[in-house]
XYZ file of C-alpha atoms in Angstrom:
408
model
C 20.990 -19.513 -19.894
C 17.983 -20.414 -18.778
C 16.570 -19.038 -15.319
C 16.376 -22.601 -14.355
C 19.913 -23.602 -15.024
C 20.978 -20.385 -13.535
C 19.052 -21.084 -10.244
C 20.657 -24.814 -9.893
C 24.158 -23.419 -10.916
C 23.525 -20.981 -7.766
C 22.122 -23.588 -5.581
C 25.074 -25.813 -6.300
C 27.564 -23.039 -5.580
C 25.558 -22.496 -2.486
C 25.835 -25.972 -1.483
C 29.743 -25.989 -1.246
C 30.097 -23.373 1.199
C 30.289 -23.836 4.805
C 28.385 -20.561 5.505
C 26.819 -17.465 3.495
C 26.174 -13.796 4.189
C 22.748 -13.290 2.837
C 21.773 -9.446 2.396
C 18.249 -8.350 1.392
C 16.539 -5.545 0.278
C 13.849 -3.988 2.746
C 11.008 -4.108 1.106
C 8.280 -6.971 1.013
C 9.861 -8.780 -2.256
C 13.567 -8.534 -0.590
C 12.666 -9.090 2.878
C 10.457 -12.434 1.210
C 13.129 -13.627 -1.089
C 15.517 -12.892 2.062
C 13.382 -15.337 4.032
C 13.153 -17.920 1.335
C 16.482 -18.412 1.220
C 17.750 -18.243 4.698
C 14.861 -21.167 5.678
C 16.169 -23.425 2.413
C 19.752 -22.641 3.784
C 18.855 -23.564 7.471
C 17.027 -27.034 5.547
C 19.856 -27.743 3.610
C 22.198 -27.259 6.679
C 23.937 -24.418 5.566
C 24.946 -21.774 8.458
C 24.142 -18.293 7.094
C 23.375 -14.321 8.688
C 20.513 -13.050 6.839
C 20.553 -8.908 7.292
C 18.478 -6.236 5.286
C 19.607 -3.008 3.966
C 17.883 0.211 2.371
C 20.849 0.695 -0.671
C 23.468 -0.841 -1.710
C 26.700 0.273 -3.269
C 29.800 -1.128 -4.629
C 31.414 1.096 -1.788
C 29.260 -0.288 0.967
C 29.590 -3.919 -0.021
C 29.796 -6.584 3.497
C 33.238 -7.675 3.377
C 32.028 -10.955 4.934
C 32.328 -13.581 1.768
C 30.512 -15.275 0.395
C 27.993 -13.073 0.275
C 24.459 -13.378 -1.489
C 22.313 -10.479 -2.100
C 18.590 -10.738 -2.767
C 16.561 -7.892 -4.831
C 19.971 -6.000 -4.636
C 22.940 -6.352 -7.017
C 21.917 -6.534 -10.480
C 22.177 -2.741 -10.939
C 25.793 -2.839 -9.836
C 28.480 -3.668 -12.506
C 31.374 -3.472 -10.496
C 30.880 -6.308 -7.815
C 32.998 -8.916 -7.025
C 32.583 -11.400 -9.776
C 32.163 -14.364 -6.902
C 29.303 -12.214 -5.510
C 25.958 -14.675 -5.763
C 22.790 -12.479 -6.540
C 19.252 -13.156 -6.974
C 17.580 -9.848 -8.118
C 14.968 -8.694 -10.884
C 15.876 -5.181 -11.859
C 17.796 -3.776 -14.651
C 21.021 -5.966 -15.128
C 24.518 -5.063 -15.223
C 26.333 -7.533 -13.136
C 27.990 -9.939 -15.112
C 29.153 -12.497 -12.597
C 28.444 -16.005 -13.035
C 26.237 -16.698 -10.196
C 23.566 -14.307 -10.945
C 19.472 -15.453 -10.955
C 17.758 -13.090 -12.740
C 14.425 -13.499 -15.166
C 15.742 -10.715 -17.454
C 18.752 -12.678 -18.387
C 16.274 -15.051 -19.392
C 13.894 -12.882 -21.548
C 11.103 -12.872 -18.873
C 9.886 -9.509 -17.675
C 11.187 -8.805 -14.450
C 8.588 -5.958 -13.994
C 5.505 -8.154 -13.864
C 6.146 -11.702 -14.512
C 9.065 -12.937 -12.066
C 10.140 -11.302 -8.736
C 13.027 -11.663 -6.659
C 11.315 -13.485 -4.098
C 10.102 -15.685 -7.057
C 13.810 -15.867 -8.675
C 14.557 -17.145 -4.575
C 11.828 -19.564 -4.740
C 13.227 -21.149 -8.148
C 17.039 -20.853 -6.281
C 15.091 -22.788 -2.761
C 13.555 -25.687 -4.949
C 17.054 -26.553 -6.408
C 18.534 -26.559 -3.063
C 15.839 -29.396 -2.162
C 11.889 -29.384 -1.838
C 10.779 -26.176 -0.539
C 7.722 -25.782 -2.162
C 5.697 -24.994 0.833
C 7.243 -21.515 0.954
C 5.644 -20.900 -2.497
C 2.779 -18.390 -0.535
C 6.162 -15.870 0.004
C 6.244 -15.051 -3.197
C 3.066 -13.603 -3.179
C 4.622 -11.019 -0.803
C 7.106 -10.475 -4.027
C 3.861 -9.745 -6.332
C 2.076 -7.446 -4.319
C 4.620 -5.201 -2.921
C 6.148 -4.941 -6.385
C 2.681 -4.526 -8.459
C 3.409 -7.626 -10.473
C 0.811 -9.802 -12.115
C -0.140 -13.219 -11.876
C 1.256 -14.149 -15.461
C 4.705 -15.991 -16.558
C 6.648 -17.538 -14.050
C 4.685 -16.154 -11.109
C 1.502 -17.792 -12.673
C 3.721 -21.048 -12.875
C 4.410 -20.932 -9.349
C 1.363 -20.154 -8.002
C -0.898 -21.963 -9.743
C 1.691 -25.200 -8.462
C 0.893 -23.809 -4.825
C -2.690 -23.598 -5.559
C -2.805 -27.226 -6.583
C -0.899 -28.533 -3.429
C -2.801 -26.395 -1.199
C -0.418 -23.767 0.023
C -2.361 -21.135 -1.199
C -6.384 -20.487 -1.321
C -8.362 -17.698 -2.761
C -11.322 -15.464 -2.631
C -13.135 -12.742 -3.003
C -13.530 -9.463 -0.469
C -11.594 -5.987 0.589
C -8.146 -6.219 -0.765
C -7.459 -3.269 1.527
C -4.588 -4.172 4.613
C -5.769 -3.821 7.901
C -6.900 -6.362 10.751
C -10.604 -5.192 10.841
C -12.901 -3.345 8.145
C -12.172 -0.013 10.269
C -8.564 -0.304 10.280
C -8.469 -1.140 6.425
C -10.237 2.245 5.394
C -7.906 4.096 7.812
C -4.796 2.736 6.450
C -5.809 3.083 2.924
C -3.136 4.150 0.577
C -4.292 2.664 -2.632
C -6.949 4.417 -3.498
C -5.896 6.986 -1.209
C -9.035 7.970 0.590
C -9.169 11.620 0.900
C -10.840 12.859 4.458
C -10.997 8.901 5.516
C -7.433 7.331 5.183
C -5.268 8.702 8.537
C -8.708 9.159 10.688
C -9.489 6.318 12.944
C -12.869 8.235 13.829
C -13.983 9.151 10.614
C -13.411 5.137 9.513
C -15.406 4.106 12.470
C -18.316 6.222 11.737
C -18.568 5.212 8.130
C -18.331 1.205 9.015
C -21.292 2.151 11.808
C -23.538 3.706 8.583
C -23.066 0.632 6.967
C -23.692 -1.868 9.564
C -26.905 -3.401 10.295
C -26.403 -5.071 13.946
C -23.216 -7.474 13.235
C -23.636 -7.433 9.331
C -21.767 -5.181 7.256
C -23.649 -4.327 4.135
C -20.497 -4.515 1.638
C -21.822 -3.224 -1.201
C -23.366 0.031 0.120
C -19.401 0.424 1.571
C -17.749 -0.901 -1.563
C -19.792 1.977 -3.240
C -19.067 5.208 -0.754
C -15.542 4.269 -0.944
C -15.360 4.617 -4.514
C -17.106 7.674 -4.015
C -15.123 9.107 -1.823
C -11.775 7.934 -3.722
C -12.664 9.257 -6.887
C -12.415 12.950 -5.832
C -8.385 12.337 -6.649
C -8.074 8.982 -7.501
C -7.142 7.709 -11.003
C -9.710 5.125 -11.889
C -7.893 2.278 -12.593
C -7.105 2.351 -8.984
C -10.359 1.993 -7.547
C -10.240 -1.258 -8.867
C -8.168 -1.891 -5.801
C -10.579 -1.556 -3.143
C -12.737 -4.987 -3.964
C -10.896 -8.075 -5.925
C -8.959 -11.298 -5.217
C -7.895 -12.080 -1.210
C -5.158 -14.634 -1.534
C -4.659 -17.035 1.443
C -1.451 -17.750 3.037
C -2.304 -21.651 4.182
C 1.410 -21.965 5.626
C 1.669 -18.441 7.186
C 1.089 -16.897 10.179
C -0.670 -13.929 8.725
C -3.627 -15.749 7.011
C -3.824 -13.284 4.079
C -1.057 -12.184 1.872
C -1.911 -8.335 1.100
C -2.099 -8.063 5.165
C 1.294 -10.330 5.160
C 2.320 -8.117 2.305
C 1.363 -4.567 4.061
C 3.620 -5.896 7.395
C 6.354 -7.232 5.849
C 7.148 -4.184 3.641
C 6.416 -1.676 6.389
C 8.076 -3.354 8.975
C 11.613 -3.147 6.973
C 10.985 0.016 5.960
C 10.172 1.385 9.516
C 13.500 -0.210 10.552
C 11.862 -3.335 12.235
C 12.987 -6.076 9.657
C 14.135 -8.690 12.210
C 10.242 -8.788 13.345
C 9.188 -8.941 9.658
C 11.504 -11.714 8.873
C 9.951 -13.248 12.085
C 6.748 -13.655 10.290
C 8.374 -14.972 6.935
C 9.951 -17.454 8.911
C 6.628 -18.296 10.490
C 7.153 -17.401 13.893
C 3.716 -16.046 15.485
C 5.369 -14.340 18.772
C 5.599 -10.454 17.128
C 2.604 -10.427 15.061
C 0.932 -7.813 16.709
C 3.822 -5.994 17.310
C 4.437 -6.315 13.632
C 0.781 -5.193 12.839
C 1.507 -2.270 15.053
C 4.902 -0.992 13.474
C 2.996 -1.257 9.970
C 0.443 0.782 11.236
C 2.332 3.650 12.687
C 4.495 3.491 9.698
C 1.451 3.653 7.123
C 0.074 6.673 9.224
C 3.309 8.983 8.812
C 2.976 7.936 4.930
C -0.754 9.465 5.373
C 0.625 12.420 6.744
C 3.035 12.840 4.131
C 0.454 12.034 1.532
C -1.718 14.699 3.378
C 0.914 17.449 3.113
C 1.489 16.644 -0.465
C -2.003 17.664 -1.307
C -2.106 21.172 0.410
C 0.847 22.197 -1.450
C -0.214 23.834 -4.959
C 0.491 22.169 -8.023
C 3.841 21.236 -9.362
C 5.522 20.766 -12.743
C 7.947 18.631 -14.154
C 10.552 20.383 -12.549
C 9.811 20.411 -9.024
C 10.491 17.382 -6.589
C 8.545 16.510 -3.836
C 10.486 16.708 -0.587
C 9.910 14.319 2.238
C 11.373 14.485 5.551
C 11.751 10.476 5.547
C 14.075 8.511 3.743
C 12.287 5.234 4.640
C 8.903 6.697 3.551
C 10.099 8.019 0.155
C 9.159 4.996 -2.282
C 5.519 4.341 -0.596
C 4.882 8.386 -1.152
C 6.322 7.858 -4.426
C 3.807 4.938 -5.329
C 1.281 6.657 -3.500
C 1.308 9.926 -5.417
C 1.765 7.599 -8.940
C -0.889 5.912 -8.475
C -3.448 8.040 -6.899
C -3.018 11.382 -8.598
C -3.500 11.861 -12.151
C -0.055 13.698 -13.476
C 1.150 13.892 -16.854
C 5.256 14.145 -15.751
C 7.298 11.928 -13.232
C 6.867 11.561 -9.666
C 10.091 12.418 -7.909
C 10.156 12.059 -4.563
C 13.598 13.476 -2.725
C 15.092 13.129 0.621
C 18.024 15.446 1.256
C 20.552 13.868 4.149
C 22.773 15.164 6.518
C 26.158 14.015 4.539
C 25.405 15.910 1.912
C 23.735 13.138 -0.502
C 20.241 13.233 -1.911
C 18.074 9.732 -2.494
C 15.031 9.665 -5.246
C 12.493 7.680 -5.806
C 11.329 8.062 -9.398
C 7.916 6.898 -11.056
C 6.454 7.669 -14.444
C 4.156 6.062 -17.140
C 5.922 4.055 -19.581
C 6.313 5.570 -23.089
C 7.689 3.831 -25.912
C 11.353 3.069 -26.077
C 12.304 4.303 -22.769
C 12.985 2.367 -19.544
C 12.512 4.237 -16.546
C 15.197 2.257 -15.040
C 17.806 2.538 -17.399
C 17.478 5.968 -17.720
C 17.738 7.028 -14.041
C 20.977 4.466 -13.725
C 22.632 7.074 -16.878
C 21.337 10.424 -15.344
C 22.382 9.016 -11.972
C 26.028 8.083 -13.210
C 26.471 11.152 -14.858
C 26.592 12.820 -11.660
C 29.094 10.575 -9.986
C 25.436 8.269 -8.104
C 24.273 5.142 -8.657
C 20.677 4.277 -9.324
C 18.475 2.088 -11.693
C 15.195 -0.118 -10.969
C 12.076 -0.855 -13.753
C 10.178 0.259 -16.583
C 8.118 2.563 -14.057
C 9.736 2.965 -10.960
C 13.101 3.379 -9.882
C 15.527 4.951 -7.340
C 19.100 6.956 -7.464
C 21.275 8.592 -4.647
C 23.896 11.333 -5.673
C 25.246 14.367 -4.418
C 22.409 17.278 -3.375
C 23.860 19.970 -5.482
C 23.029 17.924 -8.797
C 19.393 17.717 -7.326
C 18.041 20.480 -10.178
C 20.203 18.705 -12.690
C 18.875 15.707 -12.288
C 15.179 16.289 -12.182
C 15.654 18.320 -15.283
C 17.235 15.535 -17.190
C 14.358 13.021 -15.823
C 11.768 15.349 -17.206
C 13.661 15.805 -20.306
C 13.415 12.055 -21.392
C 10.128 10.974 -19.037
C 8.260 14.440 -19.514
C 5.104 14.293 -21.448
C-alpha cells in the first residue's frame, strides 16, 4: 500500500471518531507530528487530547480509546490492532491504520520523518498545506535530508510561500554570541557553554555594528577542528530556512526550542509554539538554553574521561539528556565503535541511547531491538540511531552484544 493511500485510510478512520487521544514522542519530530495532527483535528472539528511522552511500551499504553500515536508505536508488535500509528521507525506493528514510509519502501531515516507522515494525514483530513513548515522540525531534529518525500513537501511549501531560504549561521540562538555559546554540532571546545568567551569572540570579530562573518567562520572552524569530525564542521554555515507562518522565524531555532522544551519536561510550551501562540516564546528559549547548557556540561564531563572502548558505556546523570549526549559525542568525536549512553534509574531499569556508523548489511535499530528483547526489554530505532530500555543487571551484556555486532 502506498503511503498516500495509508494516509487517506487513517484520515477516514479519524473522521469516524467523536474524540481522539493523541500521544507523541517528546523530541522535535514527535512534537511537530503531534502538533500537525492536533491542528488538523481541530480544523476538522474532531475533539482530541494531545500528550507527550519519553518512551512507550505495551505495558504503559493509555487506556483511553481511540488512540493515535505520533513518532511512536511502530516498534511495538503487541499494540492493540485498533491503535492508529504515524511513525517512521522500524516497523513491527501490523495494525490496519499505520502510516509509515518504510511500509511503502521509503527511507524512514532520510526521506520522511514522523512530522512529514503526519503532514500527509493532515492533508487527507483537509487543506492543511500551511503546516508544511513544521516538517522541517522533523528533518532537522532527526538529521534527515531534503530528498524523496521530504523534498516533495518542501518544494510545494516553497512554491506556496510557507517556507523561504537564505544563507547564514545555522547554529540555533537568539544572537551570534548565544549561537556560539550553545553550539553542540559542532561542539566548540572552550567556547560551548561559556557566555563570557562567546561574547569576547564576537567583540573580536566585530567592527562597530558590523559582524565579520567570514572571519568568525574561520575562527570557529579552527576552534572546532581540535576535536570535531571534519564533516560536522559544515554545520556552522549553510541554508537557513525561514518559517513564514510560524512564531519562531528560523527553522533551526524552532527545532532547537521545541526539541529542548520537550526533553526538559516543558512539552506544553513546545506545543504552544507549534500551534502558533507567541506568548511563551521567550520562556521557551530560556528553557531550551538551560537544557542545552546542561547538555554541554555533560559533554565537558565526557571529555575529561580517559579514552574508553567499545565495551564501556557513557553514564549520564539525566535521562532527558542521554539521547542528545549520544548525538553530540557521535557527531563530533571520531570513534571506531558505537556510542552507548546509559542512564540507570531508581526502579532498576536502564535506558540506553546508541549511535553507530552504518555497516553493510547491519541496521542498528534491528540489532538493538533483538538484543533488548533477549534481556526482557524493548528497543529499536533507525539505521544508525537507536534506543533501548531493560533491567540494569543486563547492561554489560547488552553493551557487549552491541559492540560485537556493530564494532569495527
